């Protein structure tokens, strides 16, 4: 995650602004978890009390039977809450309330398993795993790119494609149009020439409020919002169309599920909405290059934070149960998730952060550390763990190119940047880096596996993803800056370790095995 505290999981970025003209808990079994909105305008039913506290958003997690949910809804009204959305099949209710004791009161209601505030800042209030800011591609850099036959114009600058053998995979297949990858992120510019040919509008939505907004174009970022989601979408499925870059799976569909609000925060209610939407719209893979605000690590010993873990766990498991492979970025602090303790100095990021020591076995980066989620570490142009990438035996499942400084890992010519090239809103292209950029490479490979094995379950796709990865031994000692001091310690074997998990993703094997 960025040194700027950019919550998208991207690292030192170098957008080379190139305009289009310049370059040419539990797994529910019920069939649907779509939100009930019948009570979205209900006031504090049955309560004559007026509350003057800050209006906050909450998640209330309940049993999933109809009687319990209706009873809890009534209790929400009596305690000064207004239901915004109710995801009945997973038992998650999104509530707004100005009652400062709302969470404490509602936790005592029969049928409620957990409840907590999703934020510290009053409504309305970004959280990706980026390193730095995007660096746009210049016209001069574009002009220098010399594409070979069959390549898109900027593909020679994409060292990351041959790093996972995606270029060889494309000789066999570009992926299936029947496969959709949802980018749960800051929004996607579907008008970009590298994204438009593969964009799935029906599976796109704005979930920022916690309830789905299907207004046409609601999934797009505004001019003032982060380009993060657009870059990620292009890395996954940038069309092989003679324009710009090429994605890892340039023949599959990509959708945009916007969950980052205008201030850049990814709150629990939006993330829950995003996973449920993906599940209900038969998405095959979700990409999650962020952590859920406001806590970097959510400790289950805290009732508010426990509720956030509970809600998003229910949502991710529901999506996986519907067939989606959930892929997430590991983060950019060079944290060891297998350590006895970690110092988190950034939480809560919408309030007053303070240093706190957390146990990573009881405090979780969500959705990154949730059961069933594919957790992705980043590598640089030399195939070594990126200087910023989080790691940890038992947490990291797989690795993929996320970029690194050329001071540490320099790509082979004709590529000149150690970062990852992708589209930016407005028909431009630029460089970004971070585990935010590694995760979409894995999502793209998962999409190629699903294309090759269309009837494979989410569990089967994940098994193939790991089995087909290129086993990569620990980098030991790991002294990425060459100053004579060890910068991280890798634990494990060649076949599974804390830096690379089961190995580095392999796109060629994904389409041949």
PDB file of C-alpha atoms in Angstrom, residues 185-298:
ATOM      1  CA  UNK A 185     -12.507  -1.185  -7.314  1.00  0.00           C
ATOM      2  CA  UNK A 186     -12.699   2.585  -7.886  1.00  0.00           C
ATOM      3  CA  UNK A 187     -14.702   2.283 -11.080  1.00  0.00           C
ATOM      4  CA  UNK A 188     -13.861   1.417 -14.676  1.00  0.00           C
ATOM      5  CA  UNK A 189     -13.792   3.715 -17.721  1.00  0.00           C
ATOM      6  CA  UNK A 190     -15.558   1.429 -20.169  1.00  0.00           C
ATOM      7  CA  UNK A 191     -15.122   3.988 -22.971  1.00  0.00           C
ATOM      8  CA  UNK A 192     -11.356   3.371 -23.083  1.00  0.00           C
ATOM      9  CA  UNK A 193     -10.403   1.748 -26.433  1.00  0.00           C
ATOM     10  CA  UNK A 194      -8.568  -1.093 -24.686  1.00  0.00           C
ATOM     11  CA  UNK A 195     -11.556  -1.886 -22.439  1.00  0.00           C
ATOM     12  CA  UNK A 196     -14.668  -1.087 -24.492  1.00  0.00           C
ATOM     13  CA  UNK A 197     -14.492  -4.208 -26.726  1.00  0.00           C
ATOM     14  CA  UNK A 198     -14.600  -6.545 -23.710  1.00  0.00           C
ATOM     15  CA  UNK A 199     -16.775  -4.633 -21.256  1.00  0.00           C
ATOM     16  CA  UNK A 200     -19.730  -6.402 -19.636  1.00  0.00           C
ATOM     17  CA  UNK A 201     -22.292  -3.735 -18.799  1.00  0.00           C
ATOM     18  CA  UNK A 202     -24.838  -6.168 -17.404  1.00  0.00           C
ATOM     19  CA  UNK A 203     -22.394  -7.225 -14.683  1.00  0.00           C
ATOM     20  CA  UNK A 204     -21.362  -3.647 -13.812  1.00  0.00           C
ATOM     21  CA  UNK A 205     -22.742  -1.461 -11.012  1.00  0.00           C
ATOM     22  CA  UNK A 206     -22.049   1.253  -8.459  1.00  0.00           C
ATOM     23  CA  UNK A 207     -22.126  -0.188  -4.909  1.00  0.00           C
ATOM     24  CA  UNK A 208     -20.683   2.789  -3.017  1.00  0.00           C
ATOM     25  CA  UNK A 209     -23.782   3.373  -0.871  1.00  0.00           C
ATOM     26  CA  UNK A 210     -24.083  -0.274   0.082  1.00  0.00           C
ATOM     27  CA  UNK A 211     -27.004  -0.775  -2.303  1.00  0.00           C
ATOM     28  CA  UNK A 212     -26.592  -1.348  -6.066  1.00  0.00           C
ATOM     29  CA  UNK A 213     -26.985   1.655  -8.383  1.00  0.00           C
ATOM     30  CA  UNK A 214     -27.546   0.439 -11.941  1.00  0.00           C
ATOM     31  CA  UNK A 215     -27.761   3.867 -13.566  1.00  0.00           C
ATOM     32  CA  UNK A 216     -25.961   3.711 -16.912  1.00  0.00           C
ATOM     33  CA  UNK A 217     -22.304   4.648 -16.408  1.00  0.00           C
ATOM     34  CA  UNK A 218     -22.551   4.692 -12.593  1.00  0.00           C
ATOM     35  CA  UNK A 219     -19.584   2.288 -12.538  1.00  0.00           C
ATOM     36  CA  UNK A 220     -17.240   4.887 -14.087  1.00  0.00           C
ATOM     37  CA  UNK A 221     -14.815   7.007 -12.051  1.00  0.00           C
ATOM     38  CA  UNK A 222     -15.286  10.761 -12.179  1.00  0.00           C
ATOM     39  CA  UNK A 223     -12.466  12.966 -13.451  1.00  0.00           C
ATOM     40  CA  UNK A 224     -11.322  13.602  -9.881  1.00  0.00           C
ATOM     41  CA  UNK A 225     -11.365   9.944  -8.817  1.00  0.00           C
ATOM     42  CA  UNK A 226      -8.588   7.370  -8.955  1.00  0.00           C
ATOM     43  CA  UNK A 227      -7.670   5.700 -12.285  1.00  0.00           C
ATOM     44  CA  UNK A 228      -6.897   2.543 -10.347  1.00  0.00           C
ATOM     45  CA  UNK A 229      -9.860   0.406 -11.430  1.00  0.00           C
ATOM     46  CA  UNK A 230      -9.402   1.295 -15.096  1.00  0.00           C
ATOM     47  CA  UNK A 231      -5.732   0.282 -14.984  1.00  0.00           C
ATOM     48  CA  UNK A 232      -6.597  -3.004 -13.267  1.00  0.00           C
ATOM     49  CA  UNK A 233      -9.348  -3.802 -15.790  1.00  0.00           C
ATOM     50  CA  UNK A 234      -6.930  -3.271 -18.688  1.00  0.00           C
ATOM     51  CA  UNK A 235      -4.281  -5.489 -17.130  1.00  0.00           C
ATOM     52  CA  UNK A 236      -6.837  -8.289 -16.967  1.00  0.00           C
ATOM     53  CA  UNK A 237      -8.672  -7.978 -20.252  1.00  0.00           C
ATOM     54  CA  UNK A 238      -7.188  -5.189 -22.374  1.00  0.00           C
ATOM     55  CA  UNK A 239      -8.278  -6.093 -25.894  1.00  0.00           C
ATOM     56  CA  UNK A 240      -5.791  -7.336 -28.454  1.00  0.00           C
ATOM     57  CA  UNK A 241      -7.075  -4.922 -31.056  1.00  0.00           C
ATOM     58  CA  UNK A 242      -4.129  -3.032 -32.535  1.00  0.00           C
ATOM     59  CA  UNK A 243      -4.440  -0.276 -29.919  1.00  0.00           C
ATOM     60  CA  UNK A 244      -2.393   0.322 -26.768  1.00  0.00           C
ATOM     61  CA  UNK A 245      -1.615  -2.596 -24.462  1.00  0.00           C
ATOM     62  CA  UNK A 246      -2.655  -6.256 -24.242  1.00  0.00           C
ATOM     63  CA  UNK A 247      -4.274  -7.811 -21.183  1.00  0.00           C
ATOM     64  CA  UNK A 248      -3.399 -11.156 -19.637  1.00  0.00           C
ATOM     65  CA  UNK A 249      -6.716 -12.558 -20.905  1.00  0.00           C
ATOM     66  CA  UNK A 250      -7.604 -10.255 -23.814  1.00  0.00           C
ATOM     67  CA  UNK A 251     -10.534 -12.365 -24.983  1.00  0.00           C
ATOM     68  CA  UNK A 252     -12.557 -12.498 -21.754  1.00  0.00           C
ATOM     69  CA  UNK A 253     -15.128 -10.019 -20.499  1.00  0.00           C
ATOM     70  CA  UNK A 254     -14.502  -7.520 -17.717  1.00  0.00           C
ATOM     71  CA  UNK A 255     -17.010  -5.627 -15.577  1.00  0.00           C
ATOM     72  CA  UNK A 256     -16.711  -2.702 -13.217  1.00  0.00           C
ATOM     73  CA  UNK A 257     -18.122  -2.857  -9.683  1.00  0.00           C
ATOM     74  CA  UNK A 258     -17.457   0.507  -8.108  1.00  0.00           C
ATOM     75  CA  UNK A 259     -16.988   0.361  -4.337  1.00  0.00           C
ATOM     76  CA  UNK A 260     -14.545   3.221  -3.705  1.00  0.00           C
ATOM     77  CA  UNK A 261     -16.350   6.427  -2.725  1.00  0.00           C
ATOM     78  CA  UNK A 262     -15.406   9.914  -4.029  1.00  0.00           C
ATOM     79  CA  UNK A 263     -13.065  10.400  -1.066  1.00  0.00           C
ATOM     80  CA  UNK A 264     -11.372   7.123  -1.905  1.00  0.00           C
ATOM     81  CA  UNK A 265     -12.635   4.968   0.969  1.00  0.00           C
ATOM     82  CA  UNK A 266     -13.668   1.338   0.546  1.00  0.00           C
ATOM     83  CA  UNK A 267     -16.215   0.754   3.286  1.00  0.00           C
ATOM     84  CA  UNK A 268     -17.674  -2.592   4.314  1.00  0.00           C
ATOM     85  CA  UNK A 269     -21.202  -1.996   3.070  1.00  0.00           C
ATOM     86  CA  UNK A 270     -19.890  -1.220  -0.436  1.00  0.00           C
ATOM     87  CA  UNK A 271     -17.623  -4.275  -0.485  1.00  0.00           C
ATOM     88  CA  UNK A 272     -20.452  -6.564   0.668  1.00  0.00           C
ATOM     89  CA  UNK A 273     -22.682  -5.158  -2.060  1.00  0.00           C
ATOM     90  CA  UNK A 274     -19.909  -5.729  -4.603  1.00  0.00           C
ATOM     91  CA  UNK A 275     -19.386  -9.411  -3.803  1.00  0.00           C
ATOM     92  CA  UNK A 276     -23.109 -10.123  -3.679  1.00  0.00           C
ATOM     93  CA  UNK A 277     -23.617  -8.352  -7.015  1.00  0.00           C
ATOM     94  CA  UNK A 278     -20.809 -10.421  -8.562  1.00  0.00           C
ATOM     95  CA  UNK A 279     -22.384 -13.606  -7.207  1.00  0.00           C
ATOM     96  CA  UNK A 280     -25.842 -12.749  -8.467  1.00  0.00           C
ATOM     97  CA  UNK A 281     -24.535 -11.855 -11.942  1.00  0.00           C
ATOM     98  CA  UNK A 282     -22.595 -15.065 -12.443  1.00  0.00           C
ATOM     99  CA  UNK A 283     -19.147 -13.508 -12.472  1.00  0.00           C
ATOM    100  CA  UNK A 284     -16.360 -16.085 -12.772  1.00  0.00           C
ATOM    101  CA  UNK A 285     -13.527 -14.168 -11.085  1.00  0.00           C
ATOM    102  CA  UNK A 286     -13.391 -11.072  -8.873  1.00  0.00           C
ATOM    103  CA  UNK A 287     -10.304  -8.900  -8.486  1.00  0.00           C
ATOM    104  CA  UNK A 288      -9.821  -7.016  -5.216  1.00  0.00           C
ATOM    105  CA  UNK A 289      -6.853  -4.650  -5.128  1.00  0.00           C
ATOM    106  CA  UNK A 290      -7.698  -2.778  -1.904  1.00  0.00           C
ATOM    107  CA  UNK A 291      -8.212  -3.246   1.791  1.00  0.00           C
ATOM    108  CA  UNK A 292     -11.486  -2.451   3.480  1.00  0.00           C
ATOM    109  CA  UNK A 293     -11.412   0.866   5.350  1.00  0.00           C
ATOM    110  CA  UNK A 294     -10.952   2.213   7.930  1.00  0.00           C
ATOM    111  CA  UNK A 295      -8.886  -0.536   9.587  1.00  0.00           C
ATOM    112  CA  UNK A 296      -5.860  -2.077   7.894  1.00  0.00           C
ATOM    113  CA  UNK A 297      -6.249  -5.011  10.267  1.00  0.00           C
ATOM    114  CA  UNK A 298      -9.647  -5.870  11.750  1.00  0.00           C
TER     115      UNK A 298
END
